[in-house]
């Protein structure tokens, strides 16, 4: 995947992998239904996949954004399948898939013209350090 030439490239990539790890763990750990409000997990699904898509869009070129979208959607689908196959307290839910995809597509809509925004963020931070 074409990544931008960033000063803090490892930090950007590390933060993406950390978010992926959080999403995977949160998706597969046993669910405690007694503290869950019905439907509230959909907000979490939306937010997680929205954040992942926005963060990934920061370090790629516009040509590679469709790959970000596809891989993020595949992650959501795979985790729903794994919930059904390898957990006893979780099950696959199409509403979760829809919330994931809505997060991805909303993020895409917001960042589609700002792909590679990490360059601007790093330039802004560098300007702050100079003053």
PDB file of C-alpha atoms in Angstrom:
ATOM      1  CA  UNK A   1       0.000   0.000   0.000  1.00  0.00           C
ATOM      2  CA  UNK A   2       1.358   3.435  -0.898  1.00  0.00           C
ATOM      3  CA  UNK A   3       2.017   5.338   2.270  1.00  0.00           C
ATOM      4  CA  UNK A   4       2.975   8.951   2.479  1.00  0.00           C
ATOM      5  CA  UNK A   5       6.506   9.899   3.466  1.00  0.00           C
ATOM      6  CA  UNK A   6       5.844  10.988   7.019  1.00  0.00           C
ATOM      7  CA  UNK A   7       8.244  12.008   9.746  1.00  0.00           C
ATOM      8  CA  UNK A   8       6.294  10.061  12.375  1.00  0.00           C
ATOM      9  CA  UNK A   9       5.295   7.194  10.120  1.00  0.00           C
ATOM     10  CA  UNK A  10       5.901   4.523  12.767  1.00  0.00           C
ATOM     11  CA  UNK A  11       3.727   6.395  15.250  1.00  0.00           C
ATOM     12  CA  UNK A  12       0.898   6.700  12.726  1.00  0.00           C
ATOM     13  CA  UNK A  13       1.098   3.028  11.808  1.00  0.00           C
ATOM     14  CA  UNK A  14       1.433   2.035  15.461  1.00  0.00           C
ATOM     15  CA  UNK A  15      -1.681   3.991  16.373  1.00  0.00           C
ATOM     16  CA  UNK A  16      -3.606   2.289  13.574  1.00  0.00           C
ATOM     17  CA  UNK A  17      -2.520  -1.159  14.755  1.00  0.00           C
ATOM     18  CA  UNK A  18      -3.367  -0.237  18.335  1.00  0.00           C
ATOM     19  CA  UNK A  19      -6.879   0.759  17.266  1.00  0.00           C
ATOM     20  CA  UNK A  20      -7.230  -2.481  15.276  1.00  0.00           C
ATOM     21  CA  UNK A  21      -6.149  -4.432  18.368  1.00  0.00           C
ATOM     22  CA  UNK A  22      -8.695  -2.616  20.529  1.00  0.00           C
ATOM     23  CA  UNK A  23     -11.439  -3.336  17.986  1.00  0.00           C
ATOM     24  CA  UNK A  24     -10.487  -7.019  17.744  1.00  0.00           C
ATOM     25  CA  UNK A  25     -10.319  -7.491  21.509  1.00  0.00           C
ATOM     26  CA  UNK A  26     -13.551  -5.571  22.113  1.00  0.00           C
ATOM     27  CA  UNK A  27     -15.255  -7.665  19.447  1.00  0.00           C
ATOM     28  CA  UNK A  28     -14.145 -11.031  20.785  1.00  0.00           C
ATOM     29  CA  UNK A  29     -14.026 -10.768  24.592  1.00  0.00           C
ATOM     30  CA  UNK A  30     -17.017 -12.238  26.432  1.00  0.00           C
ATOM     31  CA  UNK A  31     -19.893  -9.805  26.517  1.00  0.00           C
ATOM     32  CA  UNK A  32     -21.488  -8.852  29.816  1.00  0.00           C
ATOM     33  CA  UNK A  33     -25.134  -8.335  28.870  1.00  0.00           C
ATOM     34  CA  UNK A  34     -26.070  -6.984  32.304  1.00  0.00           C
ATOM     35  CA  UNK A  35     -24.259  -3.679  31.699  1.00  0.00           C
ATOM     36  CA  UNK A  36     -25.299  -3.273  28.076  1.00  0.00           C
ATOM     37  CA  UNK A  37     -28.078  -0.932  26.988  1.00  0.00           C
ATOM     38  CA  UNK A  38     -30.030  -2.348  24.061  1.00  0.00           C
ATOM     39  CA  UNK A  39     -28.652  -0.964  20.790  1.00  0.00           C
ATOM     40  CA  UNK A  40     -25.937   1.118  22.440  1.00  0.00           C
ATOM     41  CA  UNK A  41     -23.231  -1.115  21.006  1.00  0.00           C
ATOM     42  CA  UNK A  42     -24.161   0.136  17.529  1.00  0.00           C
ATOM     43  CA  UNK A  43     -22.759   3.554  18.475  1.00  0.00           C
ATOM     44  CA  UNK A  44     -19.526   1.843  19.493  1.00  0.00           C
ATOM     45  CA  UNK A  45     -19.388  -0.082  16.215  1.00  0.00           C
ATOM     46  CA  UNK A  46     -19.973   3.100  14.226  1.00  0.00           C
ATOM     47  CA  UNK A  47     -17.377   5.070  16.220  1.00  0.00           C
ATOM     48  CA  UNK A  48     -14.700   2.373  16.048  1.00  0.00           C
ATOM     49  CA  UNK A  49     -14.899   1.895  12.284  1.00  0.00           C
ATOM     50  CA  UNK A  50     -15.282   5.629  11.685  1.00  0.00           C
ATOM     51  CA  UNK A  51     -12.116   6.304  13.715  1.00  0.00           C
ATOM     52  CA  UNK A  52     -10.199   3.493  12.014  1.00  0.00           C
ATOM     53  CA  UNK A  53     -11.100   4.742   8.550  1.00  0.00           C
ATOM     54  CA  UNK A  54     -10.224   8.359   9.382  1.00  0.00           C
ATOM     55  CA  UNK A  55      -6.906   7.323  10.916  1.00  0.00           C
ATOM     56  CA  UNK A  56      -5.990   5.068   7.986  1.00  0.00           C
ATOM     57  CA  UNK A  57      -6.931   7.775   5.481  1.00  0.00           C
ATOM     58  CA  UNK A  58      -4.327  10.014   7.094  1.00  0.00           C
ATOM     59  CA  UNK A  59      -1.364   8.038   5.808  1.00  0.00           C
ATOM     60  CA  UNK A  60      -2.392   6.829   2.352  1.00  0.00           C
ATOM     61  CA  UNK A  61      -2.705   8.436  -1.043  1.00  0.00           C
ATOM     62  CA  UNK A  62      -6.082   9.041  -2.681  1.00  0.00           C
ATOM     63  CA  UNK A  63      -5.486   6.099  -5.033  1.00  0.00           C
ATOM     64  CA  UNK A  64      -5.219   3.754  -2.049  1.00  0.00           C
ATOM     65  CA  UNK A  65      -8.293   4.976  -0.156  1.00  0.00           C
ATOM     66  CA  UNK A  66     -10.562   2.336  -1.745  1.00  0.00           C
ATOM     67  CA  UNK A  67      -8.232  -0.313  -0.264  1.00  0.00           C
ATOM     68  CA  UNK A  68      -8.596   1.258   3.163  1.00  0.00           C
ATOM     69  CA  UNK A  69     -12.376   1.125   2.823  1.00  0.00           C
ATOM     70  CA  UNK A  70     -12.364  -2.466   1.587  1.00  0.00           C
ATOM     71  CA  UNK A  71      -9.979  -3.738   4.266  1.00  0.00           C
ATOM     72  CA  UNK A  72     -11.848  -1.959   7.037  1.00  0.00           C
ATOM     73  CA  UNK A  73     -15.153  -3.454   5.873  1.00  0.00           C
ATOM     74  CA  UNK A  74     -13.546  -6.907   5.607  1.00  0.00           C
ATOM     75  CA  UNK A  75     -12.253  -6.545   9.182  1.00  0.00           C
ATOM     76  CA  UNK A  76     -15.780  -5.851  10.397  1.00  0.00           C
ATOM     77  CA  UNK A  77     -17.218  -8.796   8.483  1.00  0.00           C
ATOM     78  CA  UNK A  78     -14.471 -11.134   9.676  1.00  0.00           C
ATOM     79  CA  UNK A  79     -14.946 -10.159  13.306  1.00  0.00           C
ATOM     80  CA  UNK A  80     -18.696 -10.715  13.097  1.00  0.00           C
ATOM     81  CA  UNK A  81     -18.042 -14.160  11.607  1.00  0.00           C
ATOM     82  CA  UNK A  82     -15.499 -14.929  14.339  1.00  0.00           C
ATOM     83  CA  UNK A  83     -18.004 -13.903  17.006  1.00  0.00           C
ATOM     84  CA  UNK A  84     -20.352 -16.567  15.696  1.00  0.00           C
ATOM     85  CA  UNK A  85     -17.666 -19.221  15.306  1.00  0.00           C
ATOM     86  CA  UNK A  86     -15.303 -18.869  18.274  1.00  0.00           C
ATOM     87  CA  UNK A  87     -17.190 -17.195  21.130  1.00  0.00           C
ATOM     88  CA  UNK A  88     -19.902 -18.529  23.409  1.00  0.00           C
ATOM     89  CA  UNK A  89     -21.281 -15.180  24.532  1.00  0.00           C
ATOM     90  CA  UNK A  90     -21.361 -13.396  21.177  1.00  0.00           C
ATOM     91  CA  UNK A  91     -23.180 -13.882  17.921  1.00  0.00           C
ATOM     92  CA  UNK A  92     -22.937 -12.355  14.480  1.00  0.00           C
ATOM     93  CA  UNK A  93     -25.336  -9.456  13.987  1.00  0.00           C
ATOM     94  CA  UNK A  94     -26.191  -7.823  10.676  1.00  0.00           C
ATOM     95  CA  UNK A  95     -27.059  -4.617  12.537  1.00  0.00           C
ATOM     96  CA  UNK A  96     -23.452  -4.533  13.795  1.00  0.00           C
ATOM     97  CA  UNK A  97     -22.196  -4.990  10.225  1.00  0.00           C
ATOM     98  CA  UNK A  98     -24.452  -2.147   9.114  1.00  0.00           C
ATOM     99  CA  UNK A  99     -23.163   0.095  11.933  1.00  0.00           C
ATOM    100  CA  UNK A 100     -19.556  -0.773  10.986  1.00  0.00           C
ATOM    101  CA  UNK A 101     -20.147  -0.007   7.325  1.00  0.00           C
ATOM    102  CA  UNK A 102     -21.996   3.204   8.152  1.00  0.00           C
ATOM    103  CA  UNK A 103     -18.966   4.326  10.178  1.00  0.00           C
ATOM    104  CA  UNK A 104     -16.619   3.489   7.292  1.00  0.00           C
ATOM    105  CA  UNK A 105     -18.743   5.230   4.663  1.00  0.00           C
ATOM    106  CA  UNK A 106     -19.371   8.306   6.820  1.00  0.00           C
ATOM    107  CA  UNK A 107     -15.631   8.630   7.419  1.00  0.00           C
ATOM    108  CA  UNK A 108     -14.976   8.196   3.706  1.00  0.00           C
ATOM    109  CA  UNK A 109     -17.494  10.920   2.876  1.00  0.00           C
ATOM    110  CA  UNK A 110     -15.808  13.311   5.309  1.00  0.00           C
ATOM    111  CA  UNK A 111     -12.175  12.601   4.369  1.00  0.00           C
ATOM    112  CA  UNK A 112     -12.405  11.793   0.670  1.00  0.00           C
ATOM    113  CA  UNK A 113     -10.998  15.211  -0.266  1.00  0.00           C
ATOM    114  CA  UNK A 114      -8.521  15.293   2.603  1.00  0.00           C
ATOM    115  CA  UNK A 115      -6.791  11.939   2.127  1.00  0.00           C
ATOM    116  CA  UNK A 116      -3.236  12.083   3.403  1.00  0.00           C
ATOM    117  CA  UNK A 117      -4.112  14.619   6.080  1.00  0.00           C
ATOM    118  CA  UNK A 118      -1.234  13.373   8.236  1.00  0.00           C
ATOM    119  CA  UNK A 119       1.126  15.532   6.142  1.00  0.00           C
ATOM    120  CA  UNK A 120      -0.808  18.650   7.126  1.00  0.00           C
ATOM    121  CA  UNK A 121      -0.998  17.509  10.752  1.00  0.00           C
ATOM    122  CA  UNK A 122       2.760  16.977  10.906  1.00  0.00           C
ATOM    123  CA  UNK A 123       3.432  20.359   9.248  1.00  0.00           C
ATOM    124  CA  UNK A 124       1.140  22.052  11.771  1.00  0.00           C
ATOM    125  CA  UNK A 125       2.914  20.337  14.672  1.00  0.00           C
ATOM    126  CA  UNK A 126       6.293  21.338  13.273  1.00  0.00           C
ATOM    127  CA  UNK A 127       5.100  24.942  13.101  1.00  0.00           C
ATOM    128  CA  UNK A 128       4.020  24.818  16.725  1.00  0.00           C
ATOM    129  CA  UNK A 129       7.444  23.572  17.772  1.00  0.00           C
ATOM    130  CA  UNK A 130       9.190  26.444  15.981  1.00  0.00           C
ATOM    131  CA  UNK A 131       7.316  29.090  17.963  1.00  0.00           C
TER     132      UNK A 131
END
